[in-house]
Amino acid sequence: MSPIKKFYRKYLHNYIGLSALLSILITLIIETAARQSQMPYGGILFLVQHPLVFLYNAVIIFMCFSIGLLFRHRVFVCGCVSSFWLALGIVNGIILANRMTPFTTGDLAELKDGLTLVGNYMSKVQVALIIAAIAGIVVLVILSFNKAPVLQEKIRYKRAVPSVLAIIAICMGIWFTGIKTNVVDSYFPNLAYGYRDNGFTYCFLSTWLNQGVSRPTNYSKKQIEKIFSNKEWKTTVGNVKTDGDEDHPNIIFLQLESFIDPAICKDIKLSEDPIPNFRKLEKEFSSGKIQVPAMGAGTANTEFENMTGMSVKFFGPGEYPYKTVLKKENVESIPYDLKNIGYATHAIHNHRAAFYGRNDVFGNLGFQTFTSLEYMSDVSKTPKNWARDNVLTGQIMDALKSTKKPDYIYTISVQGHGKYPTEQVIENPRITVTEAPTQELKWQWEYYVNQLYEMDEFVKELTDTLKKYDEHVVLVMYGDHLPAMDNLTEENLVGNRNIYQTNYVIWDNYGMKKQNKDVYAYQMGAELLDRLGIHNGTMVTFHQHHRKDANYHQELQALQYDMLYGHKYVYQLSKTRPFTALNLKMGVKDIKIDKIVKIGNKYYIKGQNFTEYSEVTLDGDLLKTEYLGPTLLGLKEKVEPSDVKKMKISQVDKNDDEILSTTE
């Protein structure tokens, strides 16, 4: 008898015992992958230090194995369940090697976007190895179905089904008991620490099962009514409109990707300060710390809080509202509130329009225009292939000049984005790292601080340009989150800081009073509008007048639930209508065809505002196009002369050939 058959006869008949053993082994591997700084003993340390939590996670995997009792191909079931959980655990390890937040089910919703960034994070060899590993796993699972031993006797379903149901019931009982007795946490204020303390398996499932804002206790029209005074209900809450006659300044939010003051990190020393301009502005203008909801990644959640006045902590762990509720719901926001008093609203981002679904979501957030990378020409790139931020100065000025109204412009930068290389990339850097814990961190920080230096130069260029602008402008600048660096831990930060704090500055060109104050990202919009004498809007009114209420956070959660998932009592009580989605225009400049000429056998399209992402289209089909400049495109395909007049220009996301907009 072969060894495999001996093993089969000895253990596969004791499937429960084998499943329990595999569950423990897989949990060890998953937790080891999640604790890279403790390799190769991370999983064992987790077992020793948190035995109940470890077994709690193993029980969840064991519950998945239990379905094998219903099949004769139990080796195949074991292979499928094992492959599933090991794959998730290994992906989590890969993600943690590149950012500070772990793998969530929200990332699966971002899979399409994530695949477009693979080249920014991994080498071709690493990608090839991962593809080979996936292929190998698939082959092994298939072989386990065709070649592995099969249980000879028939399945007695009258016994098997109740057994499986009983195991699931017991495991679910353990799940809820663990939460009730605080063996595991049900809320993760810090997602990375939540995964570390509660285990990957439980936390990953929590990000799937726990989404949206929970219905508050005693949610009712009366509960919502009590939040605001009668005067507030009549004057500022809800979809309040004014005649727009007041003279308001232009408002610009500039969210700087991974922008921090490197001096907050104790064990990094630099040859010179990479952010002298930002530091100078901090001393001269209103400034302070801003508490953001993300760490190492999660740009979209920081901008969501700033735009809406809502807190993402009331959503599910690791959830991106852009990818869930905002895909189908529009929500009152600062852009909507300002549009009601006569502002034009613009969003700008020097990255793909479709990333985080912004080209779908921004219309639901009150933006009239959105200028993404596809609408910017001749953009310079970093060594890691991110767009440099200096392109944003011109884009901001274009938005300001596009209307005669006061403008609200939300600008999202990208230059400081990771992954940061662990080898030297910049040969002659302006700034060098003179002291770092490891050689890998030295190169990571050296690359990062030189991007910071260029971003700081962009800040100076922008403020110098706005200083000369003949309209009043207020510019709010801040970092969206800390960069993904292993040594950025709370223990390694100077002063009384935490890993969710970055710095902000409120700059202006007309002499606002300097006021230093620490704020949360969801309070920043209301705080700024209060200083400008603007008070309309639900969340604006709430944060301006109720920040010191005893039930502030409970009321904030109730408002978020009501406005996004509930009966929208806010608008019934204020006797206003809920906001409706806007028809989002891509780009502030119109892309036009002026003339199509034929030279030899080739057509050339002369026009305005073309970019490298402009493609000629015919009846919705993309034609091969050569970008020759902002006013000239070359057609690289043959077309019938009768079709020339039907040709249009589309802006195209080149990662998946998605058409973002097309000329009329």
XYZ file of C-alpha atoms in Angstrom:
664
model
C 0.000 0.000 0.000
C 1.341 3.421 -0.989
C 2.147 6.050 1.700
C -0.608 8.327 0.347
C -3.212 5.604 0.713
C -1.974 4.771 4.202
C -2.263 8.457 5.139
C -5.701 8.567 3.549
C -7.004 5.552 5.417
C -5.570 6.754 8.695
C -6.579 10.390 8.602
C -9.226 11.145 5.969
C -11.722 9.006 7.810
C -10.942 11.231 10.792
C -11.716 14.328 8.733
C -12.610 16.464 11.766
C -9.197 15.926 13.341
C -7.377 16.580 10.067
C -9.401 19.793 9.533
C -8.546 21.021 13.020
C -4.837 20.380 12.422
C -4.901 22.125 9.021
C -6.784 25.107 10.494
C -4.072 25.648 13.090
C -1.286 25.225 10.520
C -2.886 27.659 8.045
C -3.465 30.222 10.806
C 0.225 29.955 11.716
C 1.267 30.610 8.117
C -1.193 33.503 7.662
C -0.132 35.256 10.860
C 3.533 34.733 10.066
C 3.038 36.416 6.683
C 1.309 39.307 8.475
C 4.206 39.811 10.903
C 7.139 40.375 8.612
C 9.273 42.087 11.234
C 9.075 38.866 13.303
C 9.862 36.402 10.501
C 9.909 33.427 10.694
C 8.388 33.167 14.167
C 5.546 35.713 13.947
C 2.753 33.153 13.859
C 4.201 31.212 16.800
C 4.595 34.403 18.839
C 0.982 35.289 18.103
C -0.088 31.824 19.312
C 1.956 32.129 22.508
C 1.016 35.743 23.308
C -2.665 35.566 22.277
C -3.694 31.880 22.399
C -7.452 32.500 22.587
C -7.403 34.943 19.673
C -5.238 32.544 17.651
C -7.649 29.650 18.225
C -10.603 31.963 17.513
C -9.174 32.585 14.018
C -8.432 28.885 13.549
C -12.068 28.051 14.417
C -13.269 30.273 11.548
C -11.092 28.354 9.070
C -12.185 25.039 10.640
C -15.808 26.020 9.966
C -14.932 26.337 6.256
C -13.320 22.883 6.250
C -16.468 21.337 7.734
C -18.274 21.414 4.387
C -15.911 18.611 3.301
C -18.102 16.214 5.292
C -20.635 16.528 2.480
C -18.240 15.321 -0.234
C -16.323 12.158 -1.076
C -13.565 14.296 -2.685
C -12.358 15.499 0.693
C -8.760 16.023 -0.397
C -10.048 18.338 -3.103
C -12.164 20.277 -0.567
C -9.155 20.550 1.734
C -7.088 21.847 -1.179
C -9.683 24.466 -2.129
C -10.205 25.752 1.428
C -6.492 25.737 2.198
C -5.639 27.507 -1.069
C -8.309 30.134 -0.481
C -7.114 31.137 2.998
C -3.417 30.812 2.226
C -3.853 32.985 -0.865
C -5.605 35.686 1.179
C -2.934 35.513 3.880
C -0.058 35.739 1.399
C -1.725 38.651 -0.433
C -2.044 40.390 2.927
C 1.675 39.868 3.508
C 2.510 41.314 0.073
C 0.268 44.337 0.677
C 1.801 44.972 4.103
C 5.225 44.941 2.475
C 4.096 47.899 0.359
C 1.801 49.911 2.596
C 0.835 50.250 6.260
C -2.796 49.108 6.023
C -3.671 45.400 5.676
C -5.739 43.576 3.068
C -9.514 44.099 3.271
C -12.523 43.107 1.206
C -12.572 46.762 0.119
C -9.352 46.026 -1.753
C -11.196 43.395 -3.773
C -13.523 46.156 -4.950
C -10.352 48.054 -5.881
C -8.823 45.040 -7.679
C -9.163 46.595 -11.120
C -7.482 49.808 -9.950
C -4.878 47.922 -7.960
C -3.760 45.910 -10.966
C -2.992 49.145 -12.814
C -0.429 50.019 -10.102
C 1.402 46.680 -10.024
C 4.308 48.149 -11.998
C 4.713 50.916 -9.399
C 5.102 48.407 -6.578
C 6.699 45.258 -7.995
C 9.375 44.274 -10.458
C 8.536 42.140 -13.503
C 10.302 39.175 -11.871
C 8.121 39.482 -8.744
C 4.971 39.681 -10.850
C 6.057 36.638 -12.852
C 6.749 34.647 -9.664
C 3.318 35.500 -8.267
C 1.604 34.477 -11.509
C 3.598 31.228 -11.519
C 2.645 30.540 -7.899
C -1.060 31.122 -8.639
C -0.863 28.837 -11.667
C 0.879 26.185 -9.563
C -1.825 26.323 -6.897
C -4.576 25.984 -9.522
C -2.821 22.954 -11.040
C -2.416 21.295 -7.638
C -6.077 21.841 -6.762
C -7.165 20.341 -10.104
C -4.843 17.374 -9.602
C -6.233 16.857 -6.119
C -9.640 16.351 -7.696
C -8.471 13.938 -10.392
C -5.661 12.046 -8.669
C -6.187 12.215 -4.907
C -7.886 9.343 -3.047
C -11.680 9.509 -2.788
C -13.779 8.289 0.111
C -15.053 4.873 -0.966
C -18.274 4.651 0.994
C -21.276 6.791 0.170
C -21.980 9.957 2.135
C -24.771 9.453 4.642
C -26.365 12.868 4.217
C -28.869 12.320 7.033
C -25.885 12.322 9.385
C -23.509 14.567 7.419
C -25.825 17.558 6.940
C -26.819 17.854 10.644
C -23.139 17.433 11.577
C -22.081 20.285 9.296
C -24.915 22.497 10.547
C -23.984 21.717 14.147
C -20.316 22.599 13.527
C -21.306 25.871 11.848
C -23.685 26.698 14.713
C -20.988 26.004 17.311
C -18.418 28.055 15.398
C -20.851 30.967 14.993
C -21.588 30.722 18.713
C -17.857 30.999 19.369
C -17.721 33.992 16.946
C -20.390 35.960 18.843
C -19.174 34.856 22.281
C -15.666 36.042 21.414
C -17.015 39.471 20.491
C -19.270 39.723 23.558
C -16.523 38.693 25.965
C -13.964 41.002 24.285
C -11.682 38.160 23.230
C -11.658 40.066 19.938
C -12.574 43.673 19.180
C -15.612 44.695 17.156
C -14.270 48.169 16.311
C -10.799 48.924 14.928
C -9.811 52.585 15.447
C -6.489 51.601 13.902
C -6.981 49.006 11.177
C -3.348 47.871 11.168
C -3.322 47.379 14.935
C -6.737 45.726 14.740
C -5.417 43.057 12.370
C -2.289 42.644 14.480
C -4.217 42.121 17.735
C -7.257 40.228 16.444
C -5.842 38.114 13.628
C -6.201 38.314 9.863
C -9.009 35.780 9.346
C -11.467 37.417 11.752
C -10.607 40.965 10.670
C -10.798 40.218 6.949
C -14.277 38.725 7.332
C -15.291 41.699 9.498
C -14.479 44.075 6.631
C -16.953 42.086 4.523
C -19.741 41.570 7.078
C -19.578 45.046 8.603
C -20.175 47.735 5.962
C -22.006 51.036 5.956
C -23.111 53.130 8.938
C -24.984 51.179 11.599
C -28.545 52.271 12.345
C -28.387 54.288 15.577
C -30.372 53.167 18.605
C -33.780 54.856 18.673
C -33.286 56.289 15.176
C -36.329 58.415 14.421
C -37.444 61.752 13.071
C -37.634 63.044 16.629
C -34.043 61.982 17.352
C -32.791 63.892 14.284
C -34.945 66.914 15.101
C -33.336 67.309 18.537
C -29.861 67.761 17.033
C -30.496 71.304 15.764
C -32.322 74.327 17.171
C -35.492 75.707 15.570
C -33.498 78.620 14.171
C -30.931 76.284 12.600
C -33.669 74.177 11.007
C -35.162 77.309 9.454
C -31.959 79.023 8.295
C -28.865 76.878 7.667
C -29.652 73.130 7.789
C -30.395 71.177 4.618
C -30.396 72.244 0.993
C -30.255 75.979 1.758
C -30.088 78.342 -1.212
C -29.098 82.025 -1.244
C -29.010 84.656 -3.947
C -25.203 84.470 -4.115
C -24.762 88.246 -3.943
C -22.224 88.133 -1.122
C -18.559 88.571 -1.987
C -16.790 85.319 -1.129
C -13.172 84.317 -1.760
C -12.066 81.457 -3.979
C -11.445 78.349 -1.869
C -8.770 75.795 -2.795
C -8.091 72.561 -0.920
C -4.730 70.987 -1.752
C -4.400 67.424 -0.455
C -0.724 66.505 -0.691
C 0.026 62.803 -1.140
C 1.923 61.337 1.863
C 3.200 64.816 2.785
C 4.648 65.075 6.300
C 7.394 66.864 8.173
C 10.213 64.255 8.231
C 11.524 65.823 11.452
C 8.770 63.986 13.354
C 10.646 60.688 12.849
C 13.265 60.187 15.579
C 15.714 57.895 13.781
C 16.002 59.690 10.413
C 18.564 62.472 9.870
C 18.785 64.502 6.658
C 21.410 66.679 4.995
C 18.897 69.569 4.841
C 15.260 70.439 5.428
C 13.178 69.209 2.433
C 10.148 71.429 3.199
C 11.458 74.965 3.960
C 8.618 76.681 2.097
C 5.825 74.780 3.848
C 7.554 75.326 7.191
C 7.766 79.080 6.519
C 4.064 79.183 5.701
C 3.263 77.369 8.958
C 4.894 80.208 10.894
C 3.201 82.998 8.934
C -0.329 81.628 8.432
C -2.965 79.622 10.308
C -1.686 76.101 10.877
C -1.846 73.053 13.105
C -2.275 69.292 13.073
C -5.040 67.582 11.156
C -6.263 64.142 12.250
C -6.800 62.019 9.139
C -8.531 58.607 8.917
C -5.777 56.843 6.982
C -2.218 55.618 7.509
C 0.150 54.651 4.698
C -2.753 54.464 2.213
C -6.402 55.465 1.940
C -6.232 58.849 0.211
C -9.901 58.648 -0.843
C -11.133 58.438 2.744
C -9.239 61.566 3.758
C -10.781 63.536 0.906
C -14.222 62.040 1.679
C -14.040 63.380 5.233
C -12.875 66.820 4.104
C -15.546 67.104 1.416
C -18.520 65.795 3.406
C -17.861 66.500 7.078
C -18.572 62.816 7.751
C -16.297 60.435 9.654
C -15.282 57.136 8.044
C -14.897 55.557 11.493
C -18.678 54.988 11.476
C -18.384 52.900 8.314
C -17.157 49.316 8.230
C -13.466 48.636 8.943
C -11.380 49.358 5.862
C -14.431 50.532 3.880
C -14.133 53.144 1.140
C -17.511 54.949 0.785
C -16.452 55.826 -2.786
C -16.635 52.116 -3.644
C -19.831 51.323 -1.732
C -22.624 53.770 -0.893
C -21.456 56.703 -3.049
C -21.618 54.614 -6.211
C -25.404 54.863 -5.996
C -26.140 57.657 -3.498
C -25.323 61.341 -3.677
C -24.589 63.109 -0.403
C -24.627 66.681 0.811
C -21.090 68.045 0.872
C -19.050 71.243 1.009
C -19.133 71.478 -2.836
C -22.944 71.225 -2.841
C -23.298 73.764 -0.011
C -21.000 76.248 -1.729
C -22.681 75.738 -5.094
C -25.917 76.833 -3.414
C -24.401 80.235 -2.596
C -23.001 80.827 -6.051
C -19.696 78.921 -6.197
C -18.461 76.896 -9.157
C -17.065 73.552 -7.998
C -14.029 71.763 -9.448
C -11.966 68.666 -8.626
C -8.391 68.176 -9.879
C -6.180 65.085 -9.601
C -2.943 64.324 -11.457
C -3.740 60.596 -11.601
C -6.293 58.405 -13.373
C -9.895 59.619 -13.300
C -11.232 56.098 -12.736
C -9.033 55.386 -9.707
C -11.353 54.903 -6.694
C -14.168 55.525 -9.195
C -13.772 59.286 -8.859
C -15.154 59.960 -12.337
C -18.419 58.315 -11.213
C -18.467 59.562 -7.614
C -17.548 63.239 -7.930
C -20.857 64.091 -9.599
C -22.574 62.635 -6.504
C -20.437 64.896 -4.306
C -21.407 68.177 -5.931
C -18.575 68.749 -8.394
C -19.328 70.352 -11.737
C -15.940 69.613 -13.335
C -13.178 67.065 -12.783
C -9.746 67.470 -14.360
C -7.764 64.250 -14.101
C -4.409 63.178 -15.551
C -6.075 62.333 -18.857
C -6.826 66.037 -19.356
C -3.290 67.261 -18.622
C -0.642 67.481 -21.343
C 3.127 66.951 -21.198
C 3.161 65.732 -17.583
C 6.560 64.990 -16.040
C 6.856 61.691 -14.119
C 8.905 60.597 -11.086
C 11.340 57.641 -11.267
C 8.490 55.503 -9.871
C 6.153 56.703 -12.644
C 3.868 58.993 -10.634
C 2.938 62.389 -12.084
C 4.906 65.278 -10.595
C 2.813 67.842 -8.747
C 4.149 70.933 -10.510
C 1.583 70.293 -13.273
C -1.144 71.247 -10.774
C -0.340 74.973 -10.652
C -1.515 75.502 -14.218
C -4.545 73.260 -13.707
C -5.637 75.214 -10.635
C -5.232 78.525 -12.460
C -7.228 77.181 -15.413
C -10.073 76.259 -13.044
C -9.983 79.684 -11.375
C -10.152 81.445 -14.733
C -12.838 79.175 -16.185
C -15.719 80.996 -14.456
C -16.584 84.479 -13.252
C -18.008 82.997 -10.054
C -16.041 82.325 -6.872
C -14.508 78.855 -7.224
C -14.191 75.898 -4.871
C -11.334 73.682 -6.095
C -10.428 70.379 -4.434
C -6.974 69.311 -5.652
C -5.489 65.879 -4.960
C -1.755 65.437 -5.527
C 0.060 62.162 -6.236
C 3.834 62.742 -6.420
C 4.673 61.546 -2.909
C 3.010 58.150 -3.445
C 4.852 54.923 -2.551
C 6.112 52.287 -3.011
C 9.484 53.739 -2.018
C 12.482 51.848 -3.453
C 14.820 49.949 -1.131
C 17.793 50.613 -3.410
C 19.316 53.839 -4.672
C 17.268 55.302 -7.525
C 18.251 58.989 -7.584
C 21.939 59.237 -8.515
C 22.614 62.803 -7.407
C 19.896 63.660 -4.893
C 19.437 67.189 -3.629
C 18.858 65.790 -0.123
C 20.633 62.797 1.356
C 19.789 60.667 4.375
C 22.704 60.845 6.803
C 21.283 58.482 9.414
C 18.736 55.648 9.180
C 18.080 52.350 11.032
C 18.804 50.175 7.961
C 20.225 50.528 4.473
C 16.813 49.756 2.950
C 15.157 52.499 4.987
C 17.937 54.908 4.030
C 17.130 54.509 0.331
C 13.390 54.591 0.921
C 13.609 57.831 2.883
C 16.114 59.352 0.472
C 13.772 58.803 -2.462
C 10.777 60.036 -0.450
C 12.342 63.250 0.912
C 13.506 64.251 -2.554
C 9.910 63.940 -3.739
C 8.932 66.042 -0.710
C 11.471 68.656 -1.753
C 9.911 68.899 -5.221
C 6.404 69.010 -3.724
C 7.529 71.833 -1.436
C 8.889 73.707 -4.453
C 5.467 73.248 -6.066
C 3.832 74.735 -2.951
C 6.028 77.820 -3.332
C 5.297 78.099 -7.051
C 1.546 77.826 -6.400
C 1.446 80.383 -3.571
C 3.659 82.801 -5.525
C 1.281 82.502 -8.495
C -1.849 82.926 -6.371
C -0.306 85.916 -4.593
C -0.432 87.783 -7.921
C -3.981 86.695 -8.741
C -6.439 89.602 -8.739
C -9.124 87.776 -6.729
C -9.194 86.777 -3.065
C -7.997 83.191 -2.556
C -7.837 80.899 0.471
C -5.651 77.798 0.109
C -5.807 74.887 2.581
C -2.832 72.493 2.307
C -2.256 69.273 4.250
C -0.899 65.731 3.953
C -3.461 63.003 3.352
C -1.661 60.447 5.549
C 1.779 59.321 6.691
C 3.906 57.554 4.064
C 4.205 53.762 4.219
C 7.485 53.491 6.145
C 8.222 50.701 8.641
C 9.787 53.073 11.183
C 6.820 55.467 11.326
C 5.329 54.102 14.541
C 3.892 56.056 17.460
C 6.895 55.057 19.578
C 9.211 56.579 16.978
C 7.431 59.930 16.542
C 8.635 63.055 18.340
C 6.339 65.017 20.632
C 2.775 64.142 21.497
C 1.848 62.886 18.010
C 0.067 59.865 16.642
C 0.298 58.045 13.340
C -2.902 59.676 12.067
C -1.719 63.269 12.300
C -0.276 65.390 9.527
C 0.259 69.165 9.314
C -1.913 71.761 7.613
C -1.625 75.416 6.602
C -4.389 77.870 5.632
C -2.751 80.380 3.272
C -4.482 83.419 1.790
C -3.617 86.417 -0.391
C -5.628 89.077 1.418
C -4.703 89.075 5.115
C -6.816 86.613 7.121
C -6.167 86.535 10.862
C -3.740 83.773 11.944
C -5.441 81.139 14.107
C -3.625 77.949 15.086
C -5.840 74.996 15.898
C -5.783 71.187 15.721
C -8.748 69.671 13.841
C -10.113 66.415 12.490
C -10.325 66.056 8.709
C -14.131 65.926 8.876
C -14.137 69.277 10.744
C -11.747 71.141 8.451
C -14.300 72.322 5.867
C -16.715 73.677 8.481
C -13.836 75.284 10.385
C -12.629 77.133 7.299
C -16.132 78.249 6.276
C -16.764 79.539 9.794
C -13.679 81.783 9.494
C -15.022 82.999 6.135
C -18.481 83.757 7.532
C -20.206 80.939 5.621
C -22.651 78.873 7.672
C -25.098 77.063 5.368
C -25.343 73.288 5.113
C -26.189 70.407 7.432
C -22.729 69.185 8.405
C -21.323 72.723 8.272
C -23.927 73.871 10.814
C -23.401 70.777 12.935
C -19.613 71.075 13.224
C -19.658 74.851 13.651
C -22.235 74.922 16.453
C -22.335 71.480 18.065
C -18.701 70.381 18.362
C -18.891 70.721 22.155
C -22.188 68.837 22.552
C -22.052 65.966 25.034
C -23.398 63.587 22.363
C -21.356 65.059 19.493
C -20.144 61.758 18.026
C -23.459 59.958 18.511
C -25.237 62.824 16.749
C -22.644 62.779 13.966
C -23.284 59.067 13.407
C -27.058 59.645 13.427
C -26.775 62.386 10.802
C -24.536 60.232 8.587
C -26.965 57.329 8.790
C -29.974 59.534 8.083
C -28.389 61.285 5.089
C -26.911 58.156 3.472
C -29.027 55.165 4.522
C -32.044 56.442 6.442
C -35.233 58.337 5.653
C -33.463 61.686 5.092
C -35.397 63.332 7.906
C -32.895 66.201 7.681
C -34.517 67.438 4.491
C -38.072 66.837 5.675
C -37.453 68.849 8.844
C -35.630 71.656 7.057
C -38.332 71.656 4.358
C -35.719 71.353 1.619
C -35.090 68.740 -1.040
C -32.232 66.218 -0.938
C -29.366 66.989 -3.289
C -29.351 65.443 -6.752
C -26.330 64.243 -8.718
C -24.687 66.717 -11.079
C -23.730 66.106 -14.688
C -19.964 65.990 -14.157
C -17.921 67.601 -16.936
C -14.479 66.101 -17.438
C -11.859 68.852 -17.678
C -12.424 72.609 -17.493
C -11.116 73.208 -21.013
C -13.166 72.110 -23.997
C -11.442 69.672 -26.336
C -12.248 70.686 -29.890
C -11.551 69.661 -33.476
C -10.830 72.701 -35.633
C -9.796 71.017 -38.858
C -8.968 67.582 -40.298
C -6.381 67.612 -43.079
C -4.963 64.858 -45.278
C -1.270 64.807 -46.104
C -0.279 61.914 -48.332
C -2.191 58.882 -47.104
C -2.464 60.113 -43.537
C -5.037 62.255 -41.717
C -4.064 64.886 -39.131
C -6.481 66.427 -36.658
C -5.903 70.029 -35.673
C -7.664 71.260 -32.584
C -7.451 72.432 -28.995
C -6.452 70.976 -25.625
C -5.341 67.517 -26.796
C -3.278 65.355 -24.417
C -1.395 62.064 -24.580
C -4.703 60.413 -23.637
C -6.608 61.808 -26.640
C -7.734 59.178 -29.147
C -9.651 59.511 -32.409
C -12.938 57.606 -32.315
C -15.354 56.623 -35.032
C -18.857 55.500 -34.037
C -17.530 54.838 -30.534
C -14.605 52.678 -31.691
C -11.048 53.707 -30.805
C -8.673 54.313 -33.710
C -4.882 54.178 -33.430
C -3.799 57.729 -32.697
C -0.449 59.502 -32.386
C -0.184 62.462 -30.007
C 1.887 65.200 -31.684
C 1.073 68.091 -29.347
C -1.782 69.943 -27.597
C -3.122 71.089 -30.988
C -2.262 68.166 -33.279
C -3.041 64.444 -33.498
C -2.084 61.969 -36.202
C -4.374 59.138 -37.298
C -2.470 55.875 -37.779
C -5.342 53.962 -39.415
C -7.009 54.152 -42.787
C -10.598 55.400 -42.862
C -13.101 55.937 -45.624
C -13.288 59.586 -46.784
C -17.020 59.547 -46.009
C -16.251 58.723 -42.357
C -13.822 61.604 -41.765
C -16.564 64.041 -40.768
C -17.894 61.552 -38.206
C -14.591 61.288 -36.337
C -14.472 62.589 -32.759
C -11.865 62.901 -30.001
C -12.171 60.871 -26.802
C -10.105 61.026 -23.623
C -9.208 57.456 -22.766
C -7.990 55.673 -19.649
C -5.166 53.708 -21.283
C -5.124 51.026 -18.598
C -8.386 49.536 -19.836
C -9.389 51.720 -22.824
C -12.317 53.199 -20.876
C -13.638 56.310 -22.641
C -13.996 59.151 -20.126
C -15.471 61.794 -22.432
C -15.955 62.484 -26.151
C -16.202 65.707 -28.135
C -19.663 66.709 -29.313
